[in-house]
């Protein structure tokens, strides 16, 4: 595949998956309220049109540069995450030798960008959302780094394609059973959904996005969906063997696995309740982080 | 000029300009993220220099570090949002002179020195080499760095904890005066609980 | 991109960092100056490693150590700032006068 074809596939993948998550969200919300969904497939597009028709809101003395840049940077980070993942053994947009490290940088920069988005609006609720997000987002990022290092151990490489190739015999989800569940929490945290929605939740009137409307809002909402897509794509590749699979061609397997991971993520984000930030901090530091250490030791012993 | 050169000059300009703007901006949060930008630009130059692991690890580390820095800014500093103009400097002319002098002296040395040329081979496995070095011959150095970091963590907790062997760390803390020898400025310390409340 | 240009960029970062360290009153801004100097040092180290050392692995190790030093500096620095703030309620260097008299 040429570079142009890969780029087109990359854009189509991001847009398609974002649409898929939005449809799933709509169906889930309708099921919870016990009503029949109205035009579930077209509803995300209607929502786009509605947001675009709104005026862009302005607060008093915002840091306009950062405020306008943050949604675009967030979407861009998600895009680079998807670009790391190969669609088949020969087609990867960003063939990075240290792909896993770059993914770590994407996670860290996401925390920065979300903080900037909440801070730069010069609004109280946005700042509260930003603070809560940093407190939860940083330790969750640590968990995911341990999990990813564990996945890199059997491959003896930091490159995503090599990690996929190391799963020809056995997928990492079986070899290292704790990895995928812990990594799914990262997806919920990076796109702040459900139990990890500390940034943009309803109790602070939308948090970092409380003051945002119009085109920046559209970019922000798309970026959240794109980031969840990126996490699911990386999860499908690192734990579920990515493009590996019998009978069907590689890209189809990747799409199938990604949609399955997304289905589970969306389900978790709608089914699990959110606990208060301080309790979540305790849970992360005293239960989840030690679990990820154990996971790393387990993976290390297996890889010996 | 090829693509690498153009990329290098762009990243170098970003690194230097954002590094300079760190000390000109009014907002302390903006200052820490400008410093992050400078580090990211240097990290990308490292990638151009065939050190992908070091470059991207710099980006990763600095994003986390500057995020924490921004939080500390908001906690301890006035004016984190930069809504008021601010210039908090001392010995300003001397500092400018020192900075310019060091830059000029180093540049002079760099220009007159003749460096040997032995570039890293383009197909060298630098990441593998680094990993083998870290956990092979240089393992003792690497582990020493790790133990140092652990000691740092313990030391920072001890230094920054409020309760200690000699009572609360902030007992009797009085804000510094605005003028030398003047009245303490700003917020007076809160009385410790359990004592009778009286205000000065 | 030659070693000379890389080192001049590193020298500029070190010069700006020194200016910040000497001129800033606030502790956190002062630490930013230190970090900027270390940034220049790391760039110079990688430049030397890449263009004159022929990819010797120990050269990369030096940069890793510089990063660890930076992390130590940050952590101890913030802990000291917290301790000073508790003791003196000061966030600027002028707030510390005990060593003067």
JSON list of N, CA and C in Angstrom, two decimals, chain A residues 11-83:
[
{"chain": "A", "resi": 11, "resn": "UNK", "atom": "N", "xyz": [-7.60, 8.07, 8.02]},
{"chain": "A", "resi": 11, "resn": "UNK", "atom": "CA", "xyz": [-8.67, 9.05, 8.25]},
{"chain": "A", "resi": 11, "resn": "UNK", "atom": "C", "xyz": [-10.01, 8.34, 8.31]},
{"chain": "A", "resi": 12, "resn": "UNK", "atom": "N", "xyz": [-10.25, 7.42, 7.35]},
{"chain": "A", "resi": 12, "resn": "UNK", "atom": "CA", "xyz": [-11.53, 6.72, 7.29]},
{"chain": "A", "resi": 12, "resn": "UNK", "atom": "C", "xyz": [-11.74, 5.90, 8.57]},
{"chain": "A", "resi": 13, "resn": "UNK", "atom": "N", "xyz": [-10.67, 5.28, 9.05]},
{"chain": "A", "resi": 13, "resn": "UNK", "atom": "CA", "xyz": [-10.75, 4.46, 10.26]},
{"chain": "A", "resi": 13, "resn": "UNK", "atom": "C", "xyz": [-11.16, 5.32, 11.45]},
{"chain": "A", "resi": 14, "resn": "UNK", "atom": "N", "xyz": [-10.47, 6.49, 11.60]},
{"chain": "A", "resi": 14, "resn": "UNK", "atom": "CA", "xyz": [-10.78, 7.38, 12.73]},
{"chain": "A", "resi": 14, "resn": "UNK", "atom": "C", "xyz": [-12.22, 7.86, 12.67]},
{"chain": "A", "resi": 15, "resn": "UNK", "atom": "N", "xyz": [-12.65, 8.34, 11.49]},
{"chain": "A", "resi": 15, "resn": "UNK", "atom": "CA", "xyz": [-14.01, 8.87, 11.37]},
{"chain": "A", "resi": 15, "resn": "UNK", "atom": "C", "xyz": [-15.03, 7.76, 11.58]},
{"chain": "A", "resi": 16, "resn": "UNK", "atom": "N", "xyz": [-14.79, 6.61, 10.96]},
{"chain": "A", "resi": 16, "resn": "UNK", "atom": "CA", "xyz": [-15.74, 5.51, 11.04]},
{"chain": "A", "resi": 16, "resn": "UNK", "atom": "C", "xyz": [-15.91, 5.02, 12.48]},
{"chain": "A", "resi": 17, "resn": "UNK", "atom": "N", "xyz": [-14.78, 4.87, 13.17]},
{"chain": "A", "resi": 17, "resn": "UNK", "atom": "CA", "xyz": [-14.86, 4.37, 14.54]},
{"chain": "A", "resi": 17, "resn": "UNK", "atom": "C", "xyz": [-15.53, 5.39, 15.46]},
{"chain": "A", "resi": 18, "resn": "UNK", "atom": "N", "xyz": [-15.25, 6.69, 15.23]},
{"chain": "A", "resi": 18, "resn": "UNK", "atom": "CA", "xyz": [-15.90, 7.72, 16.05]},
{"chain": "A", "resi": 18, "resn": "UNK", "atom": "C", "xyz": [-17.41, 7.65, 15.86]},
{"chain": "A", "resi": 19, "resn": "UNK", "atom": "N", "xyz": [-17.84, 7.47, 14.61]},
{"chain": "A", "resi": 19, "resn": "UNK", "atom": "CA", "xyz": [-19.26, 7.35, 14.31]},
{"chain": "A", "resi": 19, "resn": "UNK", "atom": "C", "xyz": [-19.84, 6.11, 15.00]},
{"chain": "A", "resi": 20, "resn": "UNK", "atom": "N", "xyz": [-19.08, 5.02, 14.95]},
{"chain": "A", "resi": 20, "resn": "UNK", "atom": "CA", "xyz": [-19.55, 3.76, 15.56]},
{"chain": "A", "resi": 20, "resn": "UNK", "atom": "C", "xyz": [-19.75, 3.93, 17.06]},
{"chain": "A", "resi": 21, "resn": "UNK", "atom": "N", "xyz": [-18.78, 4.61, 17.74]},
{"chain": "A", "resi": 21, "resn": "UNK", "atom": "CA", "xyz": [-18.92, 4.81, 19.20]},
{"chain": "A", "resi": 21, "resn": "UNK", "atom": "C", "xyz": [-20.14, 5.69, 19.48]},
{"chain": "A", "resi": 22, "resn": "UNK", "atom": "N", "xyz": [-20.32, 6.73, 18.66]},
{"chain": "A", "resi": 22, "resn": "UNK", "atom": "CA", "xyz": [-21.46, 7.63, 18.89]},
{"chain": "A", "resi": 22, "resn": "UNK", "atom": "C", "xyz": [-22.77, 6.87, 18.74]},
{"chain": "A", "resi": 23, "resn": "UNK", "atom": "N", "xyz": [-22.84, 5.97, 17.72]},
{"chain": "A", "resi": 23, "resn": "UNK", "atom": "CA", "xyz": [-24.06, 5.17, 17.53]},
{"chain": "A", "resi": 23, "resn": "UNK", "atom": "C", "xyz": [-24.29, 4.27, 18.75]},
{"chain": "A", "resi": 24, "resn": "UNK", "atom": "N", "xyz": [-23.21, 3.61, 19.21]},
{"chain": "A", "resi": 24, "resn": "UNK", "atom": "CA", "xyz": [-23.34, 2.73, 20.38]},
{"chain": "A", "resi": 24, "resn": "UNK", "atom": "C", "xyz": [-23.83, 3.52, 21.59]},
{"chain": "A", "resi": 25, "resn": "UNK", "atom": "N", "xyz": [-23.26, 4.72, 21.78]},
{"chain": "A", "resi": 25, "resn": "UNK", "atom": "CA", "xyz": [-23.67, 5.56, 22.90]},
{"chain": "A", "resi": 25, "resn": "UNK", "atom": "C", "xyz": [-25.16, 5.86, 22.83]},
{"chain": "A", "resi": 26, "resn": "UNK", "atom": "N", "xyz": [-25.63, 6.21, 21.62]},
{"chain": "A", "resi": 26, "resn": "UNK", "atom": "CA", "xyz": [-27.05, 6.53, 21.44]},
{"chain": "A", "resi": 26, "resn": "UNK", "atom": "C", "xyz": [-27.94, 5.34, 21.75]},
{"chain": "A", "resi": 27, "resn": "UNK", "atom": "N", "xyz": [-27.54, 4.16, 21.25]},
{"chain": "A", "resi": 27, "resn": "UNK", "atom": "CA", "xyz": [-28.34, 2.95, 21.48]},
{"chain": "A", "resi": 27, "resn": "UNK", "atom": "C", "xyz": [-28.39, 2.64, 22.97]},
{"chain": "A", "resi": 28, "resn": "UNK", "atom": "N", "xyz": [-27.25, 2.79, 23.63]},
{"chain": "A", "resi": 28, "resn": "UNK", "atom": "CA", "xyz": [-27.18, 2.45, 25.05]},
{"chain": "A", "resi": 28, "resn": "UNK", "atom": "C", "xyz": [-28.05, 3.40, 25.87]},
{"chain": "A", "resi": 29, "resn": "UNK", "atom": "N", "xyz": [-27.95, 4.69, 25.53]},
{"chain": "A", "resi": 29, "resn": "UNK", "atom": "CA", "xyz": [-28.76, 5.67, 26.27]},
{"chain": "A", "resi": 29, "resn": "UNK", "atom": "C", "xyz": [-30.24, 5.38, 26.09]},
{"chain": "A", "resi": 30, "resn": "UNK", "atom": "N", "xyz": [-30.65, 5.03, 24.85]},
{"chain": "A", "resi": 30, "resn": "UNK", "atom": "CA", "xyz": [-32.06, 4.74, 24.59]},
{"chain": "A", "resi": 30, "resn": "UNK", "atom": "C", "xyz": [-32.50, 3.51, 25.37]},
{"chain": "A", "resi": 31, "resn": "UNK", "atom": "N", "xyz": [-31.64, 2.48, 25.41]},
{"chain": "A", "resi": 31, "resn": "UNK", "atom": "CA", "xyz": [-32.00, 1.25, 26.13]},
{"chain": "A", "resi": 31, "resn": "UNK", "atom": "C", "xyz": [-32.15, 1.53, 27.61]},
{"chain": "A", "resi": 32, "resn": "UNK", "atom": "N", "xyz": [-31.28, 2.40, 28.16]},
{"chain": "A", "resi": 32, "resn": "UNK", "atom": "CA", "xyz": [-31.36, 2.69, 29.58]},
{"chain": "A", "resi": 32, "resn": "UNK", "atom": "C", "xyz": [-32.64, 3.42, 29.91]},
{"chain": "A", "resi": 33, "resn": "UNK", "atom": "N", "xyz": [-33.06, 4.31, 29.00]},
{"chain": "A", "resi": 33, "resn": "UNK", "atom": "CA", "xyz": [-34.29, 5.05, 29.26]},
{"chain": "A", "resi": 33, "resn": "UNK", "atom": "C", "xyz": [-35.52, 4.28, 28.82]},
{"chain": "A", "resi": 34, "resn": "UNK", "atom": "N", "xyz": [-35.34, 3.09, 28.25]},
{"chain": "A", "resi": 34, "resn": "UNK", "atom": "CA", "xyz": [-36.46, 2.25, 27.88]},
{"chain": "A", "resi": 34, "resn": "UNK", "atom": "C", "xyz": [-37.27, 2.78, 26.72]},
{"chain": "A", "resi": 35, "resn": "UNK", "atom": "N", "xyz": [-36.65, 3.52, 25.79]},
{"chain": "A", "resi": 35, "resn": "UNK", "atom": "CA", "xyz": [-37.39, 4.01, 24.61]},
{"chain": "A", "resi": 35, "resn": "UNK", "atom": "C", "xyz": [-36.74, 3.46, 23.35]},
{"chain": "A", "resi": 36, "resn": "UNK", "atom": "N", "xyz": [-37.47, 3.53, 22.27]},
{"chain": "A", "resi": 36, "resn": "UNK", "atom": "CA", "xyz": [-36.92, 3.07, 21.00]},
{"chain": "A", "resi": 36, "resn": "UNK", "atom": "C", "xyz": [-35.99, 4.15, 20.46]},
{"chain": "A", "resi": 37, "resn": "UNK", "atom": "N", "xyz": [-34.77, 3.79, 20.01]},
{"chain": "A", "resi": 37, "resn": "UNK", "atom": "CA", "xyz": [-33.87, 4.82, 19.48]},
{"chain": "A", "resi": 37, "resn": "UNK", "atom": "C", "xyz": [-34.42, 5.44, 18.20]},
{"chain": "A", "resi": 38, "resn": "UNK", "atom": "N", "xyz": [-34.25, 6.76, 18.08]},
{"chain": "A", "resi": 38, "resn": "UNK", "atom": "CA", "xyz": [-34.72, 7.44, 16.87]},
{"chain": "A", "resi": 38, "resn": "UNK", "atom": "C", "xyz": [-33.55, 7.62, 15.92]},
{"chain": "A", "resi": 39, "resn": "UNK", "atom": "N", "xyz": [-33.66, 7.11, 14.73]},
{"chain": "A", "resi": 39, "resn": "UNK", "atom": "CA", "xyz": [-32.62, 7.22, 13.68]},
{"chain": "A", "resi": 39, "resn": "UNK", "atom": "C", "xyz": [-31.24, 7.02, 14.26]},
{"chain": "A", "resi": 40, "resn": "UNK", "atom": "N", "xyz": [-30.96, 5.83, 14.84]},
{"chain": "A", "resi": 40, "resn": "UNK", "atom": "CA", "xyz": [-29.70, 5.66, 15.56]},
{"chain": "A", "resi": 40, "resn": "UNK", "atom": "C", "xyz": [-28.47, 5.85, 14.68]},
{"chain": "A", "resi": 41, "resn": "UNK", "atom": "N", "xyz": [-28.56, 5.48, 13.40]},
{"chain": "A", "resi": 41, "resn": "UNK", "atom": "CA", "xyz": [-27.37, 5.56, 12.57]},
{"chain": "A", "resi": 41, "resn": "UNK", "atom": "C", "xyz": [-27.06, 6.99, 12.14]},
{"chain": "A", "resi": 42, "resn": "UNK", "atom": "N", "xyz": [-28.11, 7.79, 11.93]},
{"chain": "A", "resi": 42, "resn": "UNK", "atom": "CA", "xyz": [-27.88, 9.16, 11.45]},
{"chain": "A", "resi": 42, "resn": "UNK", "atom": "C", "xyz": [-27.75, 10.15, 12.59]},
{"chain": "A", "resi": 43, "resn": "UNK", "atom": "N", "xyz": [-28.08, 9.72, 13.81]},
{"chain": "A", "resi": 43, "resn": "UNK", "atom": "CA", "xyz": [-28.12, 10.67, 14.92]},
{"chain": "A", "resi": 43, "resn": "UNK", "atom": "C", "xyz": [-26.78, 11.38, 15.17]},
{"chain": "A", "resi": 44, "resn": "UNK", "atom": "N", "xyz": [-25.63, 10.66, 15.12]},
{"chain": "A", "resi": 44, "resn": "UNK", "atom": "CA", "xyz": [-24.36, 11.38, 15.31]},
{"chain": "A", "resi": 44, "resn": "UNK", "atom": "C", "xyz": [-24.17, 12.51, 14.32]},
{"chain": "A", "resi": 45, "resn": "UNK", "atom": "N", "xyz": [-24.62, 12.29, 13.07]},
{"chain": "A", "resi": 45, "resn": "UNK", "atom": "CA", "xyz": [-24.44, 13.34, 12.05]},
{"chain": "A", "resi": 45, "resn": "UNK", "atom": "C", "xyz": [-25.34, 14.53, 12.37]},
{"chain": "A", "resi": 46, "resn": "UNK", "atom": "N", "xyz": [-26.58, 14.25, 12.83]},
{"chain": "A", "resi": 46, "resn": "UNK", "atom": "CA", "xyz": [-27.47, 15.35, 13.23]},
{"chain": "A", "resi": 46, "resn": "UNK", "atom": "C", "xyz": [-26.81, 16.16, 14.33]},
{"chain": "A", "resi": 47, "resn": "UNK", "atom": "N", "xyz": [-26.19, 15.44, 15.27]},
{"chain": "A", "resi": 47, "resn": "UNK", "atom": "CA", "xyz": [-25.56, 16.13, 16.40]},
{"chain": "A", "resi": 47, "resn": "UNK", "atom": "C", "xyz": [-24.43, 17.04, 15.92]},
{"chain": "A", "resi": 48, "resn": "UNK", "atom": "N", "xyz": [-23.63, 16.51, 14.97]},
{"chain": "A", "resi": 48, "resn": "UNK", "atom": "CA", "xyz": [-22.58, 17.35, 14.38]},
{"chain": "A", "resi": 48, "resn": "UNK", "atom": "C", "xyz": [-23.17, 18.63, 13.81]},
{"chain": "A", "resi": 49, "resn": "UNK", "atom": "N", "xyz": [-24.25, 18.48, 13.03]},
{"chain": "A", "resi": 49, "resn": "UNK", "atom": "CA", "xyz": [-24.85, 19.65, 12.39]},
{"chain": "A", "resi": 49, "resn": "UNK", "atom": "C", "xyz": [-25.37, 20.62, 13.44]},
{"chain": "A", "resi": 50, "resn": "UNK", "atom": "N", "xyz": [-26.00, 20.08, 14.51]},
{"chain": "A", "resi": 50, "resn": "UNK", "atom": "CA", "xyz": [-26.53, 20.96, 15.56]},
{"chain": "A", "resi": 50, "resn": "UNK", "atom": "C", "xyz": [-25.41, 21.77, 16.21]},
{"chain": "A", "resi": 51, "resn": "UNK", "atom": "N", "xyz": [-24.31, 21.07, 16.54]},
{"chain": "A", "resi": 51, "resn": "UNK", "atom": "CA", "xyz": [-23.21, 21.78, 17.20]},
{"chain": "A", "resi": 51, "resn": "UNK", "atom": "C", "xyz": [-22.64, 22.85, 16.26]},
{"chain": "A", "resi": 52, "resn": "UNK", "atom": "N", "xyz": [-22.48, 22.49, 15.00]},
{"chain": "A", "resi": 52, "resn": "UNK", "atom": "CA", "xyz": [-21.86, 23.43, 14.06]},
{"chain": "A", "resi": 52, "resn": "UNK", "atom": "C", "xyz": [-22.70, 24.68, 13.86]},
{"chain": "A", "resi": 53, "resn": "UNK", "atom": "N", "xyz": [-24.03, 24.55, 14.02]},
{"chain": "A", "resi": 53, "resn": "UNK", "atom": "CA", "xyz": [-24.89, 25.73, 13.82]},
{"chain": "A", "resi": 53, "resn": "UNK", "atom": "C", "xyz": [-24.81, 26.68, 14.99]},
{"chain": "A", "resi": 54, "resn": "UNK", "atom": "N", "xyz": [-24.28, 26.21, 16.14]},
{"chain": "A", "resi": 54, "resn": "UNK", "atom": "CA", "xyz": [-24.19, 27.09, 17.30]},
{"chain": "A", "resi": 54, "resn": "UNK", "atom": "C", "xyz": [-23.05, 28.08, 17.10]},
{"chain": "A", "resi": 55, "resn": "UNK", "atom": "N", "xyz": [-23.16, 29.18, 17.84]},
{"chain": "A", "resi": 55, "resn": "UNK", "atom": "CA", "xyz": [-22.10, 30.18, 17.84]},
{"chain": "A", "resi": 55, "resn": "UNK", "atom": "C", "xyz": [-20.97, 29.69, 18.75]},
{"chain": "A", "resi": 56, "resn": "UNK", "atom": "N", "xyz": [-19.74, 30.05, 18.44]},
{"chain": "A", "resi": 56, "resn": "UNK", "atom": "CA", "xyz": [-18.63, 29.73, 19.35]},
{"chain": "A", "resi": 56, "resn": "UNK", "atom": "C", "xyz": [-18.68, 30.67, 20.54]},
{"chain": "A", "resi": 57, "resn": "UNK", "atom": "N", "xyz": [-18.73, 30.08, 21.73]},
{"chain": "A", "resi": 57, "resn": "UNK", "atom": "CA", "xyz": [-18.84, 30.88, 22.95]},
{"chain": "A", "resi": 57, "resn": "UNK", "atom": "C", "xyz": [-17.48, 31.50, 23.30]},
{"chain": "A", "resi": 58, "resn": "UNK", "atom": "N", "xyz": [-17.52, 32.63, 23.96]},
{"chain": "A", "resi": 58, "resn": "UNK", "atom": "CA", "xyz": [-16.29, 33.25, 24.46]},
{"chain": "A", "resi": 58, "resn": "UNK", "atom": "C", "xyz": [-16.48, 33.60, 25.93]},
{"chain": "A", "resi": 59, "resn": "UNK", "atom": "N", "xyz": [-15.48, 33.30, 26.76]},
{"chain": "A", "resi": 59, "resn": "UNK", "atom": "CA", "xyz": [-15.56, 33.71, 28.16]},
{"chain": "A", "resi": 59, "resn": "UNK", "atom": "C", "xyz": [-14.79, 35.01, 28.34]},
{"chain": "A", "resi": 60, "resn": "UNK", "atom": "N", "xyz": [-14.77, 35.51, 29.58]},
{"chain": "A", "resi": 60, "resn": "UNK", "atom": "CA", "xyz": [-14.03, 36.73, 29.84]},
{"chain": "A", "resi": 60, "resn": "UNK", "atom": "C", "xyz": [-12.56, 36.40, 30.01]},
{"chain": "A", "resi": 61, "resn": "UNK", "atom": "N", "xyz": [-11.72, 37.08, 29.26]},
{"chain": "A", "resi": 61, "resn": "UNK", "atom": "CA", "xyz": [-10.26, 36.94, 29.33]},
{"chain": "A", "resi": 61, "resn": "UNK", "atom": "C", "xyz": [-9.79, 35.49, 29.32]},
{"chain": "A", "resi": 62, "resn": "UNK", "atom": "N", "xyz": [-10.15, 34.72, 28.29]},
{"chain": "A", "resi": 62, "resn": "UNK", "atom": "CA", "xyz": [-9.60, 33.35, 28.21]},
{"chain": "A", "resi": 62, "resn": "UNK", "atom": "C", "xyz": [-8.19, 33.39, 27.64]},
{"chain": "A", "resi": 63, "resn": "UNK", "atom": "N", "xyz": [-7.46, 32.28, 27.80]},
{"chain": "A", "resi": 63, "resn": "UNK", "atom": "CA", "xyz": [-6.19, 32.13, 27.10]},
{"chain": "A", "resi": 63, "resn": "UNK", "atom": "C", "xyz": [-6.54, 31.56, 25.72]},
{"chain": "A", "resi": 64, "resn": "UNK", "atom": "N", "xyz": [-6.88, 32.46, 24.80]},
{"chain": "A", "resi": 64, "resn": "UNK", "atom": "CA", "xyz": [-7.56, 32.02, 23.57]},
{"chain": "A", "resi": 64, "resn": "UNK", "atom": "C", "xyz": [-6.73, 31.04, 22.76]},
{"chain": "A", "resi": 65, "resn": "UNK", "atom": "N", "xyz": [-5.42, 31.28, 22.69]},
{"chain": "A", "resi": 65, "resn": "UNK", "atom": "CA", "xyz": [-4.57, 30.39, 21.89]},
{"chain": "A", "resi": 65, "resn": "UNK", "atom": "C", "xyz": [-4.68, 28.95, 22.39]},
{"chain": "A", "resi": 66, "resn": "UNK", "atom": "N", "xyz": [-4.45, 28.76, 23.70]},
{"chain": "A", "resi": 66, "resn": "UNK", "atom": "CA", "xyz": [-4.50, 27.41, 24.24]},
{"chain": "A", "resi": 66, "resn": "UNK", "atom": "C", "xyz": [-5.90, 26.83, 24.19]},
{"chain": "A", "resi": 67, "resn": "UNK", "atom": "N", "xyz": [-6.88, 27.70, 24.38]},
{"chain": "A", "resi": 67, "resn": "UNK", "atom": "CA", "xyz": [-8.25, 27.21, 24.42]},
{"chain": "A", "resi": 67, "resn": "UNK", "atom": "C", "xyz": [-8.67, 26.66, 23.06]},
{"chain": "A", "resi": 68, "resn": "UNK", "atom": "N", "xyz": [-8.27, 27.36, 22.02]},
{"chain": "A", "resi": 68, "resn": "UNK", "atom": "CA", "xyz": [-8.65, 26.91, 20.67]},
{"chain": "A", "resi": 68, "resn": "UNK", "atom": "C", "xyz": [-7.76, 25.75, 20.21]},
{"chain": "A", "resi": 69, "resn": "UNK", "atom": "N", "xyz": [-6.49, 25.76, 20.67]},
{"chain": "A", "resi": 69, "resn": "UNK", "atom": "CA", "xyz": [-5.57, 24.70, 20.23]},
{"chain": "A", "resi": 69, "resn": "UNK", "atom": "C", "xyz": [-5.87, 23.36, 20.89]},
{"chain": "A", "resi": 70, "resn": "UNK", "atom": "N", "xyz": [-6.32, 23.40, 22.17]},
{"chain": "A", "resi": 70, "resn": "UNK", "atom": "CA", "xyz": [-6.43, 22.16, 22.94]},
{"chain": "A", "resi": 70, "resn": "UNK", "atom": "C", "xyz": [-7.27, 21.09, 22.24]},
{"chain": "A", "resi": 71, "resn": "UNK", "atom": "N", "xyz": [-8.49, 21.41, 21.73]},
{"chain": "A", "resi": 71, "resn": "UNK", "atom": "CA", "xyz": [-9.25, 20.34, 21.07]},
{"chain": "A", "resi": 71, "resn": "UNK", "atom": "C", "xyz": [-8.52, 19.75, 19.87]},
{"chain": "A", "resi": 72, "resn": "UNK", "atom": "N", "xyz": [-7.88, 20.63, 19.07]},
{"chain": "A", "resi": 72, "resn": "UNK", "atom": "CA", "xyz": [-7.18, 20.14, 17.88]},
{"chain": "A", "resi": 72, "resn": "UNK", "atom": "C", "xyz": [-5.99, 19.26, 18.28]},
{"chain": "A", "resi": 73, "resn": "UNK", "atom": "N", "xyz": [-5.25, 19.67, 19.33]},
{"chain": "A", "resi": 73, "resn": "UNK", "atom": "CA", "xyz": [-4.11, 18.87, 19.77]},
{"chain": "A", "resi": 73, "resn": "UNK", "atom": "C", "xyz": [-4.57, 17.51, 20.29]},
{"chain": "A", "resi": 74, "resn": "UNK", "atom": "N", "xyz": [-5.69, 17.54, 21.01]},
{"chain": "A", "resi": 74, "resn": "UNK", "atom": "CA", "xyz": [-6.23, 16.29, 21.55]},
{"chain": "A", "resi": 74, "resn": "UNK", "atom": "C", "xyz": [-6.56, 15.32, 20.41]},
{"chain": "A", "resi": 75, "resn": "UNK", "atom": "N", "xyz": [-7.25, 15.84, 19.39]},
{"chain": "A", "resi": 75, "resn": "UNK", "atom": "CA", "xyz": [-7.57, 14.99, 18.24]},
{"chain": "A", "resi": 75, "resn": "UNK", "atom": "C", "xyz": [-6.30, 14.52, 17.54]},
{"chain": "A", "resi": 76, "resn": "UNK", "atom": "N", "xyz": [-5.32, 15.43, 17.44]},
{"chain": "A", "resi": 76, "resn": "UNK", "atom": "CA", "xyz": [-4.07, 15.06, 16.77]},
{"chain": "A", "resi": 76, "resn": "UNK", "atom": "C", "xyz": [-3.33, 13.96, 17.51]},
{"chain": "A", "resi": 77, "resn": "UNK", "atom": "N", "xyz": [-3.32, 14.04, 18.85]},
{"chain": "A", "resi": 77, "resn": "UNK", "atom": "CA", "xyz": [-2.66, 13.00, 19.64]},
{"chain": "A", "resi": 77, "resn": "UNK", "atom": "C", "xyz": [-3.33, 11.65, 19.40]},
{"chain": "A", "resi": 78, "resn": "UNK", "atom": "N", "xyz": [-4.67, 11.66, 19.39]},
{"chain": "A", "resi": 78, "resn": "UNK", "atom": "CA", "xyz": [-5.38, 10.41, 19.12]},
{"chain": "A", "resi": 78, "resn": "UNK", "atom": "C", "xyz": [-4.99, 9.88, 17.75]},
{"chain": "A", "resi": 79, "resn": "UNK", "atom": "N", "xyz": [-4.87, 10.80, 16.77]},
{"chain": "A", "resi": 79, "resn": "UNK", "atom": "CA", "xyz": [-4.50, 10.39, 15.41]},
{"chain": "A", "resi": 79, "resn": "UNK", "atom": "C", "xyz": [-3.13, 9.73, 15.38]},
{"chain": "A", "resi": 80, "resn": "UNK", "atom": "N", "xyz": [-2.15, 10.30, 16.09]},
{"chain": "A", "resi": 80, "resn": "UNK", "atom": "CA", "xyz": [-0.82, 9.68, 16.07]},
{"chain": "A", "resi": 80, "resn": "UNK", "atom": "C", "xyz": [-0.85, 8.31, 16.74]},
{"chain": "A", "resi": 81, "resn": "UNK", "atom": "N", "xyz": [-1.72, 8.14, 17.75]},
{"chain": "A", "resi": 81, "resn": "UNK", "atom": "CA", "xyz": [-1.84, 6.83, 18.39]},
{"chain": "A", "resi": 81, "resn": "UNK", "atom": "C", "xyz": [-2.31, 5.78, 17.40]},
{"chain": "A", "resi": 82, "resn": "UNK", "atom": "N", "xyz": [-3.34, 6.12, 16.59]},
{"chain": "A", "resi": 82, "resn": "UNK", "atom": "CA", "xyz": [-3.84, 5.16, 15.60]},
{"chain": "A", "resi": 82, "resn": "UNK", "atom": "C", "xyz": [-2.79, 4.90, 14.54]},
{"chain": "A", "resi": 83, "resn": "UNK", "atom": "N", "xyz": [-2.00, 5.94, 14.21]},
{"chain": "A", "resi": 83, "resn": "UNK", "atom": "CA", "xyz": [-1.01, 5.78, 13.14]},
{"chain": "A", "resi": 83, "resn": "UNK", "atom": "C", "xyz": [0.08, 4.77, 13.50]}
]
